[in-house]
């Protein structure tokens, strides 16, 4: 089994976009399996899965993984662990949200062809745009494509990752996605973990796709709450001490201003109270990662010298 494509779904969703994206995989040089990870699925989910198989003409083996209601970080972590345990020969894993539409035919072959040319230091190719970074590594010297660049991208919509990178994270005890990152910044926290482990993430804008996302202008309370909580927790657990004090103060100022403008002071207080209440747990994770991370200085290089 060379490639596993994970479709990440939650609650009651429409999988019609998934059908189009999977059809556009086309004929591949590798064997491909689909894993549909569905958190809090509706009662009729099994029939929806069967309809998905029929719509694809049984072109792929599809594994349905129903999960209880949970946060995004925990769902992603459990799904990746399931894939690695169930399909040990997997080389690459594609992660895709259920609201992504990939319009280009043969997109998977294109991503694999690029990945096969890049050194093992490159862990992720994301179709999401990321901040262009001037690090001591230039992918365009290897693959001549103006749409490819080293970028700090959470890859929330769709990305492809080397399975061996995930196996290393698991073997060291720091896991893949952090289950305690409920929603918002769970993807960026994961990418920071990769960079601190000495890996590089790459953005690729050479494939035509749309991430529909949430079109509502007024976000629900839990989304706004996690927008305060997620970045702070990621910072406390991962950031080097030299960066933490100044970065934390800047974040607090930014959050207070945002909370006043959006009338979210109560949500902000609850987010900060959660951090204080669970500080012992957070510091335990911080100590573990500080012992394992290979290059925490990379954050300073990115923030001070490397963002274009």
Coordinates of C-alpha atoms in Angstrom, one line a residue:
X1 CA 0.0 0.0 0.0
X2 CA 1.8 3.2 -1.2
X3 CA -0.7 6.0 -0.6
X4 CA -3.6 6.5 1.9
X5 CA -6.0 9.4 1.3
X6 CA -7.7 10.5 4.5
X7 CA -11.0 12.3 4.2
X8 CA -11.7 14.2 7.4
X9 CA -15.4 14.8 8.1
X10 CA -17.5 15.7 11.2
X11 CA -21.1 16.1 12.0
X12 CA -23.7 16.1 9.2
X13 CA -21.8 17.0 6.0
X14 CA -22.3 16.7 2.3
X15 CA -19.6 14.5 0.7
X16 CA -20.4 15.6 -2.9
X17 CA -17.2 17.6 -3.0
X18 CA -15.2 14.6 -1.9
X19 CA -16.5 12.6 -5.0
X20 CA -15.1 15.2 -7.4
X21 CA -11.7 15.4 -5.8
X22 CA -11.3 11.7 -5.6
X23 CA -12.4 11.2 -9.2
X24 CA -9.7 13.7 -10.3
X25 CA -7.0 11.4 -8.8
X26 CA -7.3 9.6 -12.1
X27 CA -5.0 6.7 -12.9
X28 CA -2.1 6.5 -10.5
X29 CA 1.3 4.7 -10.5
X30 CA 0.7 3.6 -6.8
X31 CA -2.0 1.7 -5.1
X32 CA -4.4 4.1 -3.3
X33 CA -6.8 3.5 -0.4
X34 CA -9.3 5.9 1.0
X35 CA -10.0 6.2 4.7
X36 CA -13.1 8.2 5.6
X37 CA -12.7 9.4 9.2
X38 CA -16.1 10.8 10.4
X39 CA -16.5 12.3 13.9
X40 CA -20.0 12.4 15.2
X41 CA -21.5 10.9 12.0
X42 CA -25.3 11.0 11.4
X43 CA -27.3 7.8 11.7
X44 CA -27.5 7.3 8.0
X45 CA -23.7 7.6 7.6
X46 CA -23.2 4.0 6.4
X47 CA -25.6 4.5 3.5
X48 CA -23.8 7.7 2.6
X49 CA -20.5 5.8 2.6
X50 CA -22.1 3.2 0.3
X51 CA -23.3 6.0 -2.0
X52 CA -19.8 7.4 -2.1
X53 CA -18.4 4.0 -3.2
X54 CA -21.0 3.7 -5.9
X55 CA -20.4 7.3 -7.1
X56 CA -16.7 6.4 -7.5
X57 CA -17.5 3.2 -9.4
X58 CA -15.7 1.2 -6.8
X59 CA -12.4 2.6 -8.1
X60 CA -10.9 2.6 -4.6
X61 CA -11.0 0.5 -1.5
X62 CA -12.7 2.7 1.1
X63 CA -12.4 2.2 4.9
X64 CA -15.0 3.8 7.0
X65 CA -13.7 5.0 10.4
X66 CA -16.6 6.3 12.6
X67 CA -15.5 8.2 15.7
X68 CA -17.4 9.8 18.6
X69 CA -17.7 13.6 18.8
X70 CA -14.2 15.0 19.6
X71 CA -11.9 17.9 18.8
X72 CA -10.1 18.3 15.5
X73 CA -6.6 17.6 17.0
X74 CA -7.8 14.4 18.6
X75 CA -9.6 13.2 15.4
X76 CA -6.6 13.8 13.3
X77 CA -4.2 12.1 15.7
X78 CA -6.5 9.0 16.1
X79 CA -7.0 8.7 12.3
X80 CA -3.2 8.9 11.5
X81 CA -2.5 6.3 14.2
X82 CA -5.2 4.1 12.7
X83 CA -3.7 4.4 9.2
X84 CA -0.2 3.7 10.3
X85 CA -1.3 0.6 12.3
X86 CA -3.7 -0.7 9.7
X87 CA -1.6 -0.1 6.6
X88 CA 2.1 -0.5 7.6
X89 CA 3.5 -0.3 4.1
X90 CA 2.1 3.2 3.5
X91 CA 4.7 5.6 2.0
X92 CA 2.6 8.8 1.8
X93 CA -0.6 10.0 3.5
X94 CA -2.8 12.6 2.0
X95 CA -5.0 14.5 4.4
X96 CA -8.1 16.2 3.0
X97 CA -11.0 18.1 4.6
X98 CA -14.5 17.2 3.4
X99 CA -15.1 20.8 2.0
X100 CA -12.1 20.7 -0.4
X101 CA -12.6 20.5 -4.2
X102 CA -9.5 19.6 -6.3
X103 CA -10.2 20.4 -9.9
X104 CA -7.0 19.3 -11.6
X105 CA -7.0 15.8 -13.1
X106 CA -4.0 13.7 -11.9
X107 CA -3.3 15.8 -8.9
X108 CA -2.0 13.0 -6.7
X109 CA 0.5 11.8 -9.3
X110 CA 1.8 15.3 -9.6
X111 CA 2.3 15.6 -5.8
X112 CA 4.1 12.3 -5.6
X113 CA 6.4 13.1 -8.5
X114 CA 7.5 16.3 -6.7
X115 CA 7.9 14.5 -3.3
X116 CA 10.0 11.8 -4.8
X117 CA 12.5 14.4 -6.1
X118 CA 12.7 16.2 -2.7
X119 CA 15.1 15.1 0.1
X120 CA 13.7 13.4 3.2
X121 CA 14.0 16.7 5.1
X122 CA 10.8 17.9 3.4
X123 CA 8.0 16.4 5.5
X124 CA 4.9 18.0 4.0
X125 CA 3.7 19.5 0.7
X126 CA 0.6 21.6 1.4
X127 CA -1.8 23.1 -1.2
X128 CA -2.6 25.8 1.3
X129 CA -0.5 29.1 0.9
X130 CA 2.0 29.7 3.6
X131 CA 4.4 32.5 4.6
X132 CA 7.4 32.3 2.2
X133 CA 10.5 31.6 4.2
X134 CA 14.2 32.2 3.4
X135 CA 15.8 29.3 5.1
X136 CA 19.0 27.6 4.2
X137 CA 17.2 25.3 1.9
X138 CA 15.8 26.1 -1.6
X139 CA 13.4 23.6 -3.1
X140 CA 13.4 25.4 -6.5
X141 CA 17.0 24.2 -7.0
X142 CA 15.7 20.7 -7.1
X143 CA 12.2 21.1 -8.6
X144 CA 11.8 23.9 -11.2
X145 CA 8.3 25.1 -10.4
X146 CA 7.5 28.7 -9.5
X147 CA 4.5 27.5 -7.5
X148 CA 6.7 25.5 -5.0
X149 CA 8.3 27.2 -2.1
X150 CA 9.3 26.6 1.5
X151 CA 6.4 27.9 3.6
X152 CA 5.0 27.9 7.1
X153 CA 1.6 26.5 6.4
X154 CA -0.8 24.6 8.6
X155 CA -2.1 22.7 5.6
X156 CA -5.6 22.6 7.0
X157 CA -7.3 22.0 3.7
X158 CA -5.2 19.3 1.9
X159 CA -1.6 18.2 2.2
X160 CA 0.6 15.1 1.6
X161 CA 3.0 13.9 4.3
X162 CA 5.7 11.2 4.4
X163 CA 4.5 8.4 6.6
X164 CA 8.0 7.8 8.0
X165 CA 7.9 11.3 9.6
X166 CA 4.8 10.3 11.5
X167 CA 6.3 7.0 12.5
X168 CA 9.3 8.9 14.0
X169 CA 7.1 11.3 16.0
X170 CA 5.2 8.3 17.4
X171 CA 8.4 6.4 18.3
X172 CA 9.7 9.4 20.2
X173 CA 6.5 9.7 22.2
X174 CA 5.4 13.1 21.1
X175 CA 2.6 11.9 18.8
X176 CA 1.2 13.5 15.6
X177 CA -1.5 16.1 16.2
X178 CA -2.0 17.1 19.9
X179 CA -5.3 15.7 21.2
X180 CA -5.6 18.7 23.6
X181 CA -5.7 21.1 20.7
X182 CA -9.5 21.0 20.3
X183 CA -9.9 23.4 17.3
X184 CA -8.0 26.3 15.8
X185 CA -4.3 26.2 15.5
X186 CA -4.2 22.4 15.9
X187 CA -2.7 22.3 12.3
X188 CA -0.2 25.1 12.9
X189 CA 0.9 23.5 16.2
X190 CA 1.6 20.3 14.3
X191 CA 3.6 22.1 11.7
X192 CA 5.7 23.8 14.4
X193 CA 6.4 20.4 15.9
X194 CA 7.7 19.3 12.5
X195 CA 10.0 22.3 12.2
X196 CA 11.4 21.9 15.7
X197 CA 12.2 18.3 14.7
X198 CA 14.4 19.5 11.9
X199 CA 11.9 19.0 9.1
X200 CA 10.7 21.5 6.4
X201 CA 7.2 22.2 5.1
X202 CA 6.5 23.2 1.6
X203 CA 3.6 25.0 -0.1
X204 CA 2.6 24.2 -3.7
X205 CA 0.4 26.5 -5.7
X206 CA 0.5 24.5 -8.9
X207 CA -2.7 22.6 -8.4
X208 CA -6.1 24.2 -8.8
X209 CA -8.3 23.6 -5.8
X210 CA -10.8 25.4 -3.5
X211 CA -11.2 25.2 0.2
X212 CA -14.8 26.2 0.8
X213 CA -14.5 26.6 4.6
X214 CA -17.0 28.3 6.8
X215 CA -18.9 31.1 5.0
X216 CA -20.6 32.4 8.1
X217 CA -19.4 35.9 9.1
X218 CA -20.3 35.4 12.7
X219 CA -18.4 32.5 14.2
X220 CA -20.0 30.3 16.9
X221 CA -18.9 30.7 20.5
X222 CA -16.7 27.6 20.6
X223 CA -14.8 28.8 17.5
X224 CA -14.2 32.2 19.0
X225 CA -13.1 30.7 22.3
X226 CA -10.6 28.4 20.7
X227 CA -9.2 31.2 18.6
X228 CA -7.9 32.7 21.9
X229 CA -7.0 29.4 23.5
X230 CA -5.3 27.5 20.7
X231 CA -2.4 29.9 19.8
X232 CA -1.6 30.5 23.5
X233 CA -1.5 26.8 24.3
X234 CA 0.7 26.1 21.2
X235 CA 3.1 28.8 22.3
X236 CA 3.3 27.7 25.9
X237 CA 4.1 24.1 24.9
X238 CA 6.4 24.6 22.0
X239 CA 8.1 28.0 22.0
X240 CA 11.7 28.3 23.3
X241 CA 12.1 30.2 26.6
X242 CA 14.0 33.1 24.8
X243 CA 10.9 33.7 22.7
X244 CA 8.1 32.9 25.2
X245 CA 8.1 36.0 27.4
X246 CA 8.0 38.6 24.6
X247 CA 5.8 36.5 22.3
X248 CA 3.3 35.8 25.2
X249 CA 3.0 39.6 26.0
X250 CA 2.4 40.4 22.4
X251 CA -0.2 37.8 22.1
X252 CA -2.0 38.9 25.3
X253 CA -2.1 42.5 24.0
X254 CA -3.5 41.3 20.6
X255 CA -6.1 39.1 22.3
X256 CA -7.3 41.9 24.7
X257 CA -7.8 44.3 21.8
X258 CA -9.6 41.7 19.7
X259 CA -11.8 40.7 22.7
X260 CA -12.8 44.3 23.4
X261 CA -13.6 44.9 19.7
X262 CA -15.7 41.7 19.4
X263 CA -17.2 41.9 22.9
X264 CA -15.4 38.6 23.8
X265 CA -13.9 39.5 27.2
X266 CA -15.7 36.6 28.9
X267 CA -14.4 34.1 26.3
X268 CA -10.9 35.5 26.7
X269 CA -11.0 35.2 30.5
X270 CA -12.2 31.6 30.2
X271 CA -9.4 30.7 27.8
X272 CA -6.8 32.2 30.1
X273 CA -8.4 30.5 33.1
X274 CA -8.2 27.1 31.3
X275 CA -4.5 27.6 30.8
X276 CA -3.9 28.5 34.4
X277 CA -6.0 25.6 35.6
X278 CA -4.1 23.1 33.4
X279 CA -0.6 24.7 33.7
X280 CA 0.9 21.6 35.3
X281 CA -0.3 19.5 32.4
X282 CA 0.9 22.0 29.9
X283 CA 4.4 22.3 31.5
X284 CA 4.8 18.5 31.5
X285 CA 4.3 18.5 27.7
X286 CA 6.6 21.4 27.3
X287 CA 9.4 19.6 29.3
X288 CA 8.9 16.4 27.2
X289 CA 9.2 18.2 23.9
X290 CA 12.2 20.4 25.0
X291 CA 14.1 17.1 25.5
X292 CA 13.1 15.7 22.1
X293 CA 13.1 18.7 19.8
X294 CA 16.2 18.9 17.6
X295 CA 16.2 22.6 16.7
X296 CA 14.1 25.1 18.7
X297 CA 16.2 28.0 17.4
X298 CA 14.5 27.6 14.1
X299 CA 11.6 29.7 15.4
X300 CA 13.8 32.7 16.0
X301 CA 15.3 32.3 12.5
X302 CA 11.9 32.2 10.9
X303 CA 10.4 35.2 12.9
X304 CA 13.4 37.5 12.8
X305 CA 15.2 36.7 9.6
X306 CA 13.3 34.5 7.3
X307 CA 9.7 35.8 6.6
X308 CA 9.5 37.6 3.3

